[in-house]
mmCIF file of C-alpha atoms in Angstrom:
data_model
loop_
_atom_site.group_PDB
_atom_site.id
_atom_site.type_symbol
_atom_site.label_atom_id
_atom_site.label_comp_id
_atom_site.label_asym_id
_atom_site.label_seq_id
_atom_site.Cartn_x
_atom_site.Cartn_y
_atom_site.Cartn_z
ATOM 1 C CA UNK A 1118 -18.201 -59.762 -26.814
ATOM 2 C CA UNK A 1119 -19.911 -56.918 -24.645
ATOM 3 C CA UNK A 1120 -17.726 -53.858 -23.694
ATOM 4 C CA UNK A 1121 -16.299 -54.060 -19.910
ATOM 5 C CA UNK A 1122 -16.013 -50.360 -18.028
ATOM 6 C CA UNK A 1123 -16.718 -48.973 -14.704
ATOM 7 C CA UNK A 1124 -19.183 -46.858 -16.250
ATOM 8 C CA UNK A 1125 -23.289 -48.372 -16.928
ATOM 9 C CA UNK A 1126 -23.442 -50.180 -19.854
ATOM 10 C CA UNK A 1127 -24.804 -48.792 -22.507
ATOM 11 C CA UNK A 1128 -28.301 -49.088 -24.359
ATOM 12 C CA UNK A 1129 -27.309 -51.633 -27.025
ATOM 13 C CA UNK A 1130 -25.799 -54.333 -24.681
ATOM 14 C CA UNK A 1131 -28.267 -57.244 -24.679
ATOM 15 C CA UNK A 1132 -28.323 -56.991 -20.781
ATOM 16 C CA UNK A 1133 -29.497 -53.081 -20.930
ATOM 17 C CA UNK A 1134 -32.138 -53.630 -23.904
ATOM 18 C CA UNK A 1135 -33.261 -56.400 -22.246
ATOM 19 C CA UNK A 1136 -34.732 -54.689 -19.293
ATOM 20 C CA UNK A 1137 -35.660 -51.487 -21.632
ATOM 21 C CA UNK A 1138 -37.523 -53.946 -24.181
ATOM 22 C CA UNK A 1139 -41.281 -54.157 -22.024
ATOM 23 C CA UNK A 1140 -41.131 -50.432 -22.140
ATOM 24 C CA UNK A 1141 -40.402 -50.886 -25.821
ATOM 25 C CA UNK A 1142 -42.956 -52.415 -26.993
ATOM 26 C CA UNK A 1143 -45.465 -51.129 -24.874
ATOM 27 C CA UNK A 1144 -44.423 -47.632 -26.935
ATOM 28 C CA UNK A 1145 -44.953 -49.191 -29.915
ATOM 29 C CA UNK A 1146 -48.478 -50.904 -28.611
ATOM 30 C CA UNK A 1147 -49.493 -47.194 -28.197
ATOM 31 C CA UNK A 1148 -48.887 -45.462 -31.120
ATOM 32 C CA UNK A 1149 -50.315 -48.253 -33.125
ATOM 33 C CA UNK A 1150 -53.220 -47.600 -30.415
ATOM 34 C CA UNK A 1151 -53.375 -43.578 -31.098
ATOM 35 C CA UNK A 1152 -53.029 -43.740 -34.747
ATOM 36 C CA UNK A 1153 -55.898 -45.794 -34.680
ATOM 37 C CA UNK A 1154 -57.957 -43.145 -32.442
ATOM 38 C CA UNK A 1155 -57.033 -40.432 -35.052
ATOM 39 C CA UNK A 1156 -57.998 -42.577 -37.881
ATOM 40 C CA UNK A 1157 -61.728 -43.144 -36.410
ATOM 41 C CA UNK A 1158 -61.940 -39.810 -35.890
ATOM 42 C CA UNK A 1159 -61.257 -38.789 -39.706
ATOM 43 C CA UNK A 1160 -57.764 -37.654 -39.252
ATOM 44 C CA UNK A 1161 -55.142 -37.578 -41.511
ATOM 45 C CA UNK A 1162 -51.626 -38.249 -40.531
ATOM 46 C CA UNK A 1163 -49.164 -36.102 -42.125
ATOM 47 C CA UNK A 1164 -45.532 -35.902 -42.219
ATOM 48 C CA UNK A 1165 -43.344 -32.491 -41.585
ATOM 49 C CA UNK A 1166 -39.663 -31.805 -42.689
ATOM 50 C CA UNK A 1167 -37.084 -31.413 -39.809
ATOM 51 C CA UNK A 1168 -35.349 -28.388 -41.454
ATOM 52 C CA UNK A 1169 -36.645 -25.108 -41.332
ATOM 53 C CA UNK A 1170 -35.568 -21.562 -41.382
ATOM 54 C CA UNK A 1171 -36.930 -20.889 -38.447
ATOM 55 C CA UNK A 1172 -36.761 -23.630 -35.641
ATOM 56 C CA UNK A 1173 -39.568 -21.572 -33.552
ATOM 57 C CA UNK A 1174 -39.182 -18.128 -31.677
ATOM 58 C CA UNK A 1175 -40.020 -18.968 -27.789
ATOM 59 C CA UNK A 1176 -37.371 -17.654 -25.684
ATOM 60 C CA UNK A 1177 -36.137 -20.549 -23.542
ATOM 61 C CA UNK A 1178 -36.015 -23.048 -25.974
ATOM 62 C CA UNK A 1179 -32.932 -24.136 -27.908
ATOM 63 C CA UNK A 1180 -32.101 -25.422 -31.638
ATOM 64 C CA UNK A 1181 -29.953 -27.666 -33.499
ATOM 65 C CA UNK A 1182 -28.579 -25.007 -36.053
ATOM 66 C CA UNK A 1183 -27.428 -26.467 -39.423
ATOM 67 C CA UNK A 1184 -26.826 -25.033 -43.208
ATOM 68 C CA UNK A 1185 -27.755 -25.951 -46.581
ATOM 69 C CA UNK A 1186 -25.339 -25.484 -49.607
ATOM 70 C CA UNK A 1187 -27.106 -24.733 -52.929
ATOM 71 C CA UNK A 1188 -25.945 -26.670 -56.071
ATOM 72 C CA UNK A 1189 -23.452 -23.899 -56.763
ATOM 73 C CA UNK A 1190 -21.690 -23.883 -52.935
ATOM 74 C CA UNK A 1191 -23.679 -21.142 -51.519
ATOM 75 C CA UNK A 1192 -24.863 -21.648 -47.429
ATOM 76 C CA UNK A 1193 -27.809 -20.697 -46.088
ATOM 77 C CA UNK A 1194 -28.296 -21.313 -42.246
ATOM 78 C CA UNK A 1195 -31.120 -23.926 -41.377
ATOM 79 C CA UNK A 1196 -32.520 -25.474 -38.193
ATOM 80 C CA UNK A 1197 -33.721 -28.455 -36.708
ATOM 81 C CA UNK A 1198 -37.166 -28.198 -35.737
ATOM 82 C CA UNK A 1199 -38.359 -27.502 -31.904
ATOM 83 C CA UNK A 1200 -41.886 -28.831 -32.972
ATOM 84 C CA UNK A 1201 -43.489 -29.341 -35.681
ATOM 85 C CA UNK A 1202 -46.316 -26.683 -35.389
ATOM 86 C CA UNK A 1203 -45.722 -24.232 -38.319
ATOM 87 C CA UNK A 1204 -45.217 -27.039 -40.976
ATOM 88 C CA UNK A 1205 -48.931 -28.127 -39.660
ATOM 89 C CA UNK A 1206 -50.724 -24.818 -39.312
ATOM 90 C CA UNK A 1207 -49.223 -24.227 -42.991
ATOM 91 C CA UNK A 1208 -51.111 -27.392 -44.195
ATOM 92 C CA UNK A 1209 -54.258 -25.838 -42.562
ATOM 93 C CA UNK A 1210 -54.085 -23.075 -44.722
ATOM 94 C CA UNK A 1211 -53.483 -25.362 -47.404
ATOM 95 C CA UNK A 1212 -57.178 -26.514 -46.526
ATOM 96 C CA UNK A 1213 -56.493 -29.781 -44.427
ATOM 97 C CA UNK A 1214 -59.000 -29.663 -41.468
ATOM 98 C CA UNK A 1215 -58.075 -32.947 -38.811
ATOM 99 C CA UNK A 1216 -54.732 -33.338 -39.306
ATOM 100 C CA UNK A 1217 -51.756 -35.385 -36.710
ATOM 101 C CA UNK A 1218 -48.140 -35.870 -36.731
ATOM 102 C CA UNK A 1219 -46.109 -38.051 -34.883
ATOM 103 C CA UNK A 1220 -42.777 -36.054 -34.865
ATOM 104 C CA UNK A 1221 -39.311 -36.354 -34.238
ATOM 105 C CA UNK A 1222 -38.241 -32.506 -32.735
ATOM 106 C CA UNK A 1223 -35.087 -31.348 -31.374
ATOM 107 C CA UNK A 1224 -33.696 -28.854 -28.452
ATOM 108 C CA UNK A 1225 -30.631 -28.256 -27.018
ATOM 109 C CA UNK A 1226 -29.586 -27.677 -23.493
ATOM 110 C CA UNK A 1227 -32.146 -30.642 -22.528
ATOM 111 C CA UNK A 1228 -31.295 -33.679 -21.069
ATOM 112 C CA UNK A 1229 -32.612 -35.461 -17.837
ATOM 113 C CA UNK A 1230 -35.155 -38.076 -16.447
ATOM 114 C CA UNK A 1231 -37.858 -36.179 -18.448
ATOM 115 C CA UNK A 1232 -35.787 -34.101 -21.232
ATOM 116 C CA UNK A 1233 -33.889 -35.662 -24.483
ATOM 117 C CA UNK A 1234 -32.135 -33.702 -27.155
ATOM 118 C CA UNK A 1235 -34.205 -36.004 -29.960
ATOM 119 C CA UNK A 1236 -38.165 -37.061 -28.678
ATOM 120 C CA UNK A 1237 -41.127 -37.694 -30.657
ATOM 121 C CA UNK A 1238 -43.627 -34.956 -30.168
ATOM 122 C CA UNK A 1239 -47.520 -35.953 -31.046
ATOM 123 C CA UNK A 1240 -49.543 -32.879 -32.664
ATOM 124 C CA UNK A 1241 -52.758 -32.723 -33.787
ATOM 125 C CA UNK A 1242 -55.217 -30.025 -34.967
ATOM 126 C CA UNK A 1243 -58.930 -29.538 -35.486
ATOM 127 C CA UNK A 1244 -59.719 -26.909 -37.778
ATOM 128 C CA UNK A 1245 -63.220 -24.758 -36.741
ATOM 129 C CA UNK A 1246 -63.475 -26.475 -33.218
ATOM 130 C CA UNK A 1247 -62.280 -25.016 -30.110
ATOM 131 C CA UNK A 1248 -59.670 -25.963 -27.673
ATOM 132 C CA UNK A 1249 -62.326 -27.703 -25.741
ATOM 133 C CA UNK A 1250 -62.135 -30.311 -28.111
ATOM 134 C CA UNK A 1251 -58.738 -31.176 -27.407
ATOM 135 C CA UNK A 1252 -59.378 -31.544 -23.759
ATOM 136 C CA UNK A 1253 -61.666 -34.254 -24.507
ATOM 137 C CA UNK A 1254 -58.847 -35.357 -26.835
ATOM 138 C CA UNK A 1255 -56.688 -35.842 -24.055
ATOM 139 C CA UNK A 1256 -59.061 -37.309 -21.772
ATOM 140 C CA UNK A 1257 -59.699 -40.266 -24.403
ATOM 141 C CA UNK A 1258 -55.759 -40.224 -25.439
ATOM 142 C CA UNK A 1259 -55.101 -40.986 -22.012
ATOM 143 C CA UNK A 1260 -57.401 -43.734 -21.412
ATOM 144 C CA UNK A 1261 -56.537 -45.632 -24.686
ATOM 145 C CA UNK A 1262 -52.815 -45.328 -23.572
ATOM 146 C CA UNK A 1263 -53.593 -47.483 -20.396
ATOM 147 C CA UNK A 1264 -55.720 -49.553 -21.792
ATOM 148 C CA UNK A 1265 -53.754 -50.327 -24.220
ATOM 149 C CA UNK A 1266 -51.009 -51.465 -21.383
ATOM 150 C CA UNK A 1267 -52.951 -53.196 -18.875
ATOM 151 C CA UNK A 1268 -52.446 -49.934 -16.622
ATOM 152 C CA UNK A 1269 -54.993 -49.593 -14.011
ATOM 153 C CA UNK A 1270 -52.963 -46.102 -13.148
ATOM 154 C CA UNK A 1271 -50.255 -43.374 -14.619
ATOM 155 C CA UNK A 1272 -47.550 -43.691 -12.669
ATOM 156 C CA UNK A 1273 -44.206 -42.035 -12.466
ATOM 157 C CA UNK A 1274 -41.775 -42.265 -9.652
ATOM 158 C CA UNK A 1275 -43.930 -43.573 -6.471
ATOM 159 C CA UNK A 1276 -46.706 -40.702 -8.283
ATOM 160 C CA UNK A 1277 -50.047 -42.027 -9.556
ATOM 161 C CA UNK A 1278 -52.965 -41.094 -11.602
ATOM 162 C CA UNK A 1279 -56.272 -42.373 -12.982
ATOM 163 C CA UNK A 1280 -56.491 -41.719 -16.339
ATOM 164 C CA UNK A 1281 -60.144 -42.775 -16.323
ATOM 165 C CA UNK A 1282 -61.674 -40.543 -13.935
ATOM 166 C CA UNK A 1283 -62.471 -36.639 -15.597
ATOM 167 C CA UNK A 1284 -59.880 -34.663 -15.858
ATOM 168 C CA UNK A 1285 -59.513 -31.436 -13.146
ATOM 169 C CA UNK A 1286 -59.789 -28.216 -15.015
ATOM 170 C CA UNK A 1287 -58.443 -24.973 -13.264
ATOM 171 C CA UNK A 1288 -57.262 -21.322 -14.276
ATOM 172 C CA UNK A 1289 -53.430 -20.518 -13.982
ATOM 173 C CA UNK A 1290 -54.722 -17.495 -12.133
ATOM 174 C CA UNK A 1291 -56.965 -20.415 -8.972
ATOM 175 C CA UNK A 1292 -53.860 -22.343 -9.196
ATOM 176 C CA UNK A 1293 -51.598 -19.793 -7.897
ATOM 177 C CA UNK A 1294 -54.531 -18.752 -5.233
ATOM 178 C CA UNK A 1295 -54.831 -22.608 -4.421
ATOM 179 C CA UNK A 1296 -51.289 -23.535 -4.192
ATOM 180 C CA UNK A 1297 -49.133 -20.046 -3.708
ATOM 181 C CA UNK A 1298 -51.361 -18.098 -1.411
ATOM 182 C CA UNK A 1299 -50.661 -16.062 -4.521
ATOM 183 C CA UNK A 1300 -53.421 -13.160 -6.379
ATOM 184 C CA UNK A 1301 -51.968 -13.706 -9.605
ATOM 185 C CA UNK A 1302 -54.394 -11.234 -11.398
ATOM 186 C CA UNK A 1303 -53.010 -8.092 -8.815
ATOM 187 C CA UNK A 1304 -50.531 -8.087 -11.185
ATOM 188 C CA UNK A 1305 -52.135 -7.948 -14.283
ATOM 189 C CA UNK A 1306 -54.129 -4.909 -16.030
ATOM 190 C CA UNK A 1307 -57.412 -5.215 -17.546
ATOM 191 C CA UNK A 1308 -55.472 -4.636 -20.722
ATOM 192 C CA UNK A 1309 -52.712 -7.462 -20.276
ATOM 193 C CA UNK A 1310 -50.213 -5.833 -18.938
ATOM 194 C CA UNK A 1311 -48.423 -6.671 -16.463
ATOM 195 C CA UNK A 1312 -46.790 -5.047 -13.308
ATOM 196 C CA UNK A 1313 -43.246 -6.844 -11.998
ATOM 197 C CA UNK A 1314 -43.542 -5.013 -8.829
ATOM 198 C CA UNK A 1315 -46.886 -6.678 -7.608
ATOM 199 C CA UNK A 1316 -45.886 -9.788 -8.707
ATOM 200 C CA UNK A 1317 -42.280 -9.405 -6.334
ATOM 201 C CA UNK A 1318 -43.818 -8.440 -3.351
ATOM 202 C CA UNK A 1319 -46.114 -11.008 -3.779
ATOM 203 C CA UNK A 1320 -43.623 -13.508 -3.849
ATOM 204 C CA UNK A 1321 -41.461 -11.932 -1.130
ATOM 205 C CA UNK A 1322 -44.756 -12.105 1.398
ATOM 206 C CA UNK A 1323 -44.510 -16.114 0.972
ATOM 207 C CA UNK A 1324 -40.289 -16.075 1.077
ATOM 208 C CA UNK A 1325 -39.672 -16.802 -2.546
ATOM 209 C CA UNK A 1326 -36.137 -15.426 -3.916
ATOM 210 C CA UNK A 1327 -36.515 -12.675 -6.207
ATOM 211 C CA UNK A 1328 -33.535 -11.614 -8.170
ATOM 212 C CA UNK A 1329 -33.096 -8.003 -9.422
ATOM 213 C CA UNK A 1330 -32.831 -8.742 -13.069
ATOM 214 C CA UNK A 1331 -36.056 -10.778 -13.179
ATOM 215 C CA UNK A 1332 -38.681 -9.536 -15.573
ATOM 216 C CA UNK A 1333 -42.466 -10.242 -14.750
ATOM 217 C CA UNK A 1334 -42.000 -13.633 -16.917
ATOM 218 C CA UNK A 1335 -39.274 -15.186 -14.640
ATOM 219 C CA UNK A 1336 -41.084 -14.523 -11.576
ATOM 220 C CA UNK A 1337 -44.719 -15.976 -13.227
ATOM 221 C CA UNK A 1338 -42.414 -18.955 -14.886
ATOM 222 C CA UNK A 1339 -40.924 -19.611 -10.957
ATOM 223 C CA UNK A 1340 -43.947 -19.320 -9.201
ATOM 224 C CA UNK A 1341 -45.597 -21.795 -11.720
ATOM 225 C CA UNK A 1342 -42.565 -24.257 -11.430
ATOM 226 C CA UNK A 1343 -41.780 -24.218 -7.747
ATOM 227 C CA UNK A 1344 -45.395 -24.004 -6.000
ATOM 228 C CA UNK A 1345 -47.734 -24.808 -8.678
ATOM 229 C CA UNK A 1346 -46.427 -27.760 -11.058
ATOM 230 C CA UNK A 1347 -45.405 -30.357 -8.059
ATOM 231 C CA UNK A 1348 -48.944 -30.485 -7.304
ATOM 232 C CA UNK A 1349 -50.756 -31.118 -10.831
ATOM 233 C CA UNK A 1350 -52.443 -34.515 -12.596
ATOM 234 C CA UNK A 1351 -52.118 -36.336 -8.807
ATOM 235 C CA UNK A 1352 -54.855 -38.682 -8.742
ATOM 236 C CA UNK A 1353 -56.839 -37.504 -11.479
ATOM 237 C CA UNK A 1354 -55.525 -35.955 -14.731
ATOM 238 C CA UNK A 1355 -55.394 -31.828 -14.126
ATOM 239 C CA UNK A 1356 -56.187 -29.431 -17.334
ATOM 240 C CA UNK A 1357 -54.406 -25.772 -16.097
ATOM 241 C CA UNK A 1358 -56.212 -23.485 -18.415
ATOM 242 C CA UNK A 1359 -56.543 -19.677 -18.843
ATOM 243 C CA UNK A 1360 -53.191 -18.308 -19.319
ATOM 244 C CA UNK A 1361 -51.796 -14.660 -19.078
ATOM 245 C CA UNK A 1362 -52.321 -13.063 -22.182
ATOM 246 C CA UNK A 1363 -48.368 -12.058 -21.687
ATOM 247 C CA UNK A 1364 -48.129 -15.873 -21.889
ATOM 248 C CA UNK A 1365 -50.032 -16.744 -24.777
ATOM 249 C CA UNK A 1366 -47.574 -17.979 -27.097
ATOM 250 C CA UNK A 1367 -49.543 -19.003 -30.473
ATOM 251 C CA UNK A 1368 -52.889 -18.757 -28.764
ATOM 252 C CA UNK A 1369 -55.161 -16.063 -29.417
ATOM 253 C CA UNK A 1370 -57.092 -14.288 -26.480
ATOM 254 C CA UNK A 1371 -59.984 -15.166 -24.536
ATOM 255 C CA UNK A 1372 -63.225 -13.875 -25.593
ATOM 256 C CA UNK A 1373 -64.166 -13.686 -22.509
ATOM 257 C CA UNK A 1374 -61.478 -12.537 -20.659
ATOM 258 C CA UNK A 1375 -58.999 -10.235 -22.611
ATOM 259 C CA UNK A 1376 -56.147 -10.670 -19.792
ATOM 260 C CA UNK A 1377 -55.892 -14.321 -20.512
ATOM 261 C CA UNK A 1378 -55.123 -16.432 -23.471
ATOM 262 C CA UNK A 1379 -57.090 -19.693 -24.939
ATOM 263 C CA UNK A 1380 -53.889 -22.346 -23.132
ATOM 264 C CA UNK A 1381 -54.048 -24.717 -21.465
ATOM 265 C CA UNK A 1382 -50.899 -27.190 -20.580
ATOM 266 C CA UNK A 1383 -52.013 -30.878 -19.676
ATOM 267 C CA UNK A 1384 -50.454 -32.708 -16.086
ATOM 268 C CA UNK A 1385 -50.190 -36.074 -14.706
ATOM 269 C CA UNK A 1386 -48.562 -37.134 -11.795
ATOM 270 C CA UNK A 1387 -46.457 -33.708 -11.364
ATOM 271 C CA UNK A 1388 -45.358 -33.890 -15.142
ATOM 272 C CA UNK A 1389 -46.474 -31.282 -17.891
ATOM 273 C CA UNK A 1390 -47.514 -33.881 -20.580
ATOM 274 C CA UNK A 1391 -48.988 -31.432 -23.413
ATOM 275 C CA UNK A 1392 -49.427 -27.080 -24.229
ATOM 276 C CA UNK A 1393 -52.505 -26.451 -26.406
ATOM 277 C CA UNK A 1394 -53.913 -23.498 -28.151
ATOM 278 C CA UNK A 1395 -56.884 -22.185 -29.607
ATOM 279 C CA UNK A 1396 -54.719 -20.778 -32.223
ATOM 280 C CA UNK A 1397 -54.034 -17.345 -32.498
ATOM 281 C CA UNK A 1398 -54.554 -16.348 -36.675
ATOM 282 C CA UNK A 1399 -53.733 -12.760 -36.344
ATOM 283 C CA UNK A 1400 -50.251 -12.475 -38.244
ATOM 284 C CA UNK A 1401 -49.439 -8.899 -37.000
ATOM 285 C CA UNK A 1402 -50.055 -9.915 -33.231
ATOM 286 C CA UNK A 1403 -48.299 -13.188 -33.938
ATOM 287 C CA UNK A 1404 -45.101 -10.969 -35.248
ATOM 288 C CA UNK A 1405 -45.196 -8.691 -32.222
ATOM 289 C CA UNK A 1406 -45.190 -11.552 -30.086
ATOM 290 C CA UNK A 1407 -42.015 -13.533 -31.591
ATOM 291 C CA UNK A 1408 -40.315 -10.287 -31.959
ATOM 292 C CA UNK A 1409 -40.890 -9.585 -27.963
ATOM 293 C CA UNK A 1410 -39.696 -13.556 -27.578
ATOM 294 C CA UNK A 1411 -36.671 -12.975 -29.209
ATOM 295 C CA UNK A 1412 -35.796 -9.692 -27.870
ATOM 296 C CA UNK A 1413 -36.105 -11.841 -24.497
ATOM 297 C CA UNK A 1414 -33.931 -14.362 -25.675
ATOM 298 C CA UNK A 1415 -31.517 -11.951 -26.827
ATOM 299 C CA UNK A 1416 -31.340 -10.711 -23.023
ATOM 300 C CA UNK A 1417 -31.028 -13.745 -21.177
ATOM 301 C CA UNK A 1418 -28.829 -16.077 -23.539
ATOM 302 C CA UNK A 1419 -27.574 -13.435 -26.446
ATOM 303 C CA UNK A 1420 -28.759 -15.183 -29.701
ATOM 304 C CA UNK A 1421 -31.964 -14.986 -31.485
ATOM 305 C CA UNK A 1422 -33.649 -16.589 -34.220
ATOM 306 C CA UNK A 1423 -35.108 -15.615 -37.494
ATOM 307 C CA UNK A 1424 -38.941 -15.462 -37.999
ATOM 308 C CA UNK A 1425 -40.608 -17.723 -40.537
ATOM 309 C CA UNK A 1426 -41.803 -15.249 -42.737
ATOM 310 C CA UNK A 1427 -43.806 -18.141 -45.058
ATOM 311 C CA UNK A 1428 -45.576 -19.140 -41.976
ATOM 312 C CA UNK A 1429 -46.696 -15.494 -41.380
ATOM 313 C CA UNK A 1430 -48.183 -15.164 -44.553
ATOM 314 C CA UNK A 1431 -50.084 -18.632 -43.947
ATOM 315 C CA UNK A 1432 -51.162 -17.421 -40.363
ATOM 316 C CA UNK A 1433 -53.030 -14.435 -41.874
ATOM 317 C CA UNK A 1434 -55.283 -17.340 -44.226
ATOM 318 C CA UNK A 1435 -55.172 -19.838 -41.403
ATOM 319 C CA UNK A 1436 -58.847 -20.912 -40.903
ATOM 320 C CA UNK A 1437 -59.985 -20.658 -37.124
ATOM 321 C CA UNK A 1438 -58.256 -24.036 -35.689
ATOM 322 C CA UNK A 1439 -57.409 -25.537 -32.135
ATOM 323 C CA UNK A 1440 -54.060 -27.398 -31.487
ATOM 324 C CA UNK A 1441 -52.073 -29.260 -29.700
ATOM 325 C CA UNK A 1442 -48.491 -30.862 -28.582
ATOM 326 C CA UNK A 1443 -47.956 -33.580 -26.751
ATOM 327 C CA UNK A 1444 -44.773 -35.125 -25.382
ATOM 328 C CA UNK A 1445 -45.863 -38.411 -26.859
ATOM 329 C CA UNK A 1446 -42.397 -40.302 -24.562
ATOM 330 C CA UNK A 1447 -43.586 -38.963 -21.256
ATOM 331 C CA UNK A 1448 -47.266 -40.481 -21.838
ATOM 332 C CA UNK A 1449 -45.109 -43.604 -22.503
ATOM 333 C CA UNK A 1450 -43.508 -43.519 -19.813
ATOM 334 C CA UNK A 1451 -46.393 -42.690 -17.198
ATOM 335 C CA UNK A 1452 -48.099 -45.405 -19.277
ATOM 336 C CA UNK A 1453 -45.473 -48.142 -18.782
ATOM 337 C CA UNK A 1454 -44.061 -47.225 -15.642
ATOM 338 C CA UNK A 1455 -40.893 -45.968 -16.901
ATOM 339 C CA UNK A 1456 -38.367 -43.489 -14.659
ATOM 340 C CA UNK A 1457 -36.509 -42.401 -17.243
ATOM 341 C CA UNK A 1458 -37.360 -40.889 -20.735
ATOM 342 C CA UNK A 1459 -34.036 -43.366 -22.202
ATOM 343 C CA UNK A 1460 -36.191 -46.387 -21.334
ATOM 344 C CA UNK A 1461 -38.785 -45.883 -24.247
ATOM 345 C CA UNK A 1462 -36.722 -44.722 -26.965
ATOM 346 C CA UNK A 1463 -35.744 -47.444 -28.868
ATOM 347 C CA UNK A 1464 -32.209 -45.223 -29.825
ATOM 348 C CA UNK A 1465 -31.150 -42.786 -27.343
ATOM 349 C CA UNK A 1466 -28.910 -40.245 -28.351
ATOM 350 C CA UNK A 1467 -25.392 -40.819 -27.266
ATOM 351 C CA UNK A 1468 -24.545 -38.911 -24.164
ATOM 352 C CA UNK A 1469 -22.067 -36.121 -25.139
ATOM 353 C CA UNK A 1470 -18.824 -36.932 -24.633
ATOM 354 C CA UNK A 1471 -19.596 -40.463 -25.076
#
C-alpha cells in the first residue's frame, strides 16, 4: 500500500516512477550511446575512487567531508569527490593517453531544477591534442545524444536548440561586449591582472548592483550570470571560450593571448552543460592558484580545503593533455525533455529533512 500525505509523492511510488521511467531509459539509451562513441574513438573507460584528501580547491564549491580510521583507530579526514579530475590527470601521468569516466561526484549547498547533491559527471581527456578537440567532442556528443532519442531539438523549459547545426564559438571578453554593453578587457592588464574599479563602474554605467565587499571575481562571476548566461546555446549550441587568465582554473594560458586562459564552458538552451581545459601542467602555477582559491574561500564562507599534494607531484610529469567535464544529467535532460534534474536519476537523494 502507497503512503498517503499532503505532500508529492515520492520517487519510488509506482505512480511517480511511472511518469519518470521514459526519461529513464532514455538516460540509459545514452550512455550505452556515448560509451560506444568513446570506444570507436580508442578510449578507455576508467574508474576513480570517491574519497580523496582533497575534494578539489575552487572556491564556491562545496564537499561531503568524511574520515577514515586506520586498523589501529586513528582518523584521518577524507572527502567526497567534487569531480573526478585529479584521479584522471594522475592516470595521465601514469601514461594513459584517451581516457573517460562516467562519475558519480558530490557538492553541497546544491539542490534545484538543475543542481543535485549526488550527479554523474562525464570526463574525458586526450593526451597531446588541444582543447579544440574537445569542441568537436561536444559537437558529436551532442548529436549522438538526440539521435539516440528521436530528438529533432534540445529542449529545456519552452528553450530549444539544434544540436546538429555547428556550434557558436565566442570569447568571454565579445560576450560581455555583445550582451552587457560591457569592455571586459578595460579591466584587465596585459599581464592578467585585474582592476575591480574598472570593472564597477562599468557595471554601474548599465545599473548593475555592486556591493562594497565584492572582489573583481564576484563582479566578472555576476556579470557572466545575470547578462551573459540567459542568452547562450539558443538555437544552436554556443562554445564561450577565452577566459580571464584570473579565471583559469586548471587551464594553462593562451599562447596567444597571455590575459586569457585555454576555457571554454559549453551552453544549450541557457544551461552551462560542460568547463574544459587545455590543461595547465605547471605544478608551481597550479599551487599558487589553489592557494589564491582557498584564501577566497576562506573569505567568503570561512573553511578551506587541503591541497592534493600527490596530484601536484603528478601535474609536474603530466604530459601536455586537453580535458573535459560534462554534466552528463543535464544533457539528459535537454535530451529527453526533462524539467527537472530528479526526473533522470534513477535514485534521487532524499530531500533533507525527509
Amino acid at each position: 500500500m502507497e503512503p498517503t500525505s499532503s505532500k508529492a509523492s515520492p520517487w519510488w511510488t509506482r505512480t511517480v516512477h511511472a511518469d519518470r521511467r521514459p526519461f529513464l531509459i532514455g538516460r540509459n539509451a545514452i550512455q550505452a550511446a556515448l560509451r560506444q562513441f568513446f570506444i570507436r574513438n580508442d578510449f578507455i573507460e576508467v574508474d576513480t575512487p570517491t574519497l580523496q584528501v582533497s575534494p578539489g580547491n575552487e572556491a564556491h564549491l562545496h564537499a561531503f567531508a568524511t574520515e577514515a580510521l586506520t586498523t589501529d583507530g586513528q582518523k584521518a579526514p577524507f572527502y567526497l569527490h567534487t569531480s573526478p579530475e585529479f584521479a584522471c590527470k594522475k592516470l595521465l601521468a601514469a601514461g594513459e593517453e584517451r581516457i573517460a569516466c562516467f562519475a558519480h561526484v558530490y557538492r553541497n549547498r546544491e539542490r534545484g531544477p538543475l543542481h543535485h547533491p549526488e550527479f554523474t559527471m562525464l570526463e574525458w581527456y586526450r593526451a597531446g591534442e588541444t582543447y579544440e578537440a574537445l569542441m568537436a567532442d561536444c559537437a558529436a556528443l551532442l548529436a549522438l545524444a538526440a539521435k539516440t532519442v528521436g530528438a529533432k531539438k534540445l529542449s529545456y523549459r519552452g528553450a530549444e536548440t539544434d544540436p546538429f547545426l555547428a556550434p557558436e564559438r565566442i570569447s568571454v571578453g565579445a560576450a560581455f561586449e555583445r550582451y552587457a554593453g560591457i569592455d571586459l578587457f578595460g579591466s584587465i592588464g596585459l599581464d592578467g591582472s585585474t582592476d575591480r574599479e574598472h570593472l564597477a563602474g562599468e557595471m554601474r554605467r548599465i545599473g548593475m548592483r555592486v556591493a562594497k565587499d565584492d572582489h573583481w571575481p564576484d563582479l566578472f562571476s555576476r556579470v557572466l550570470v545575470e547578462k551573459v548566461e540567459p542568452y547562450l546555446g539558443f538555437g544552436r549550441v554556443t562554445i564561450l571560450d577565452e577566459y580571464p587568465v584570473s579565471e583559469a582554473a586548471l587551464a594553462r594560458p593562451s599562447a596567444r593571448d597571455h590575459r586569457v586562459a585555454e576555457r571554454f564552458e559549453l551552453y544549450a538552451c541557457g544551461v552551462e552543460l560542460a568547463n574544459a581545459f587545455g590543461e595547465l601542467t605547471n605544478a608551481d602555477e597550479q599551487r599558487r592558484r589553489f592557494k589564491i582559491e582557498m584564501a577566497e574561500k576562506e573569505r567568503i564562507y570561512g573553511e578551506t580545503y587541503p591541497l592534493d599534494e600527490e596530484f601536484l607531484e603528478a601535474l609536474a610529469v603530466m604530459p601536455e593533455a586537453s580535458g573535459i567535464a560534462l554534466g552528463f544529467d543535464r544533457l539528459v535532460m535537454l535530451a529527453t525533455g526533462a524539467s527537472r534534474i530528479e526526473q533522470v536519476l534513477w535514485a534521487p537523494v532524499s530531500e533533507f529533512g525527509s
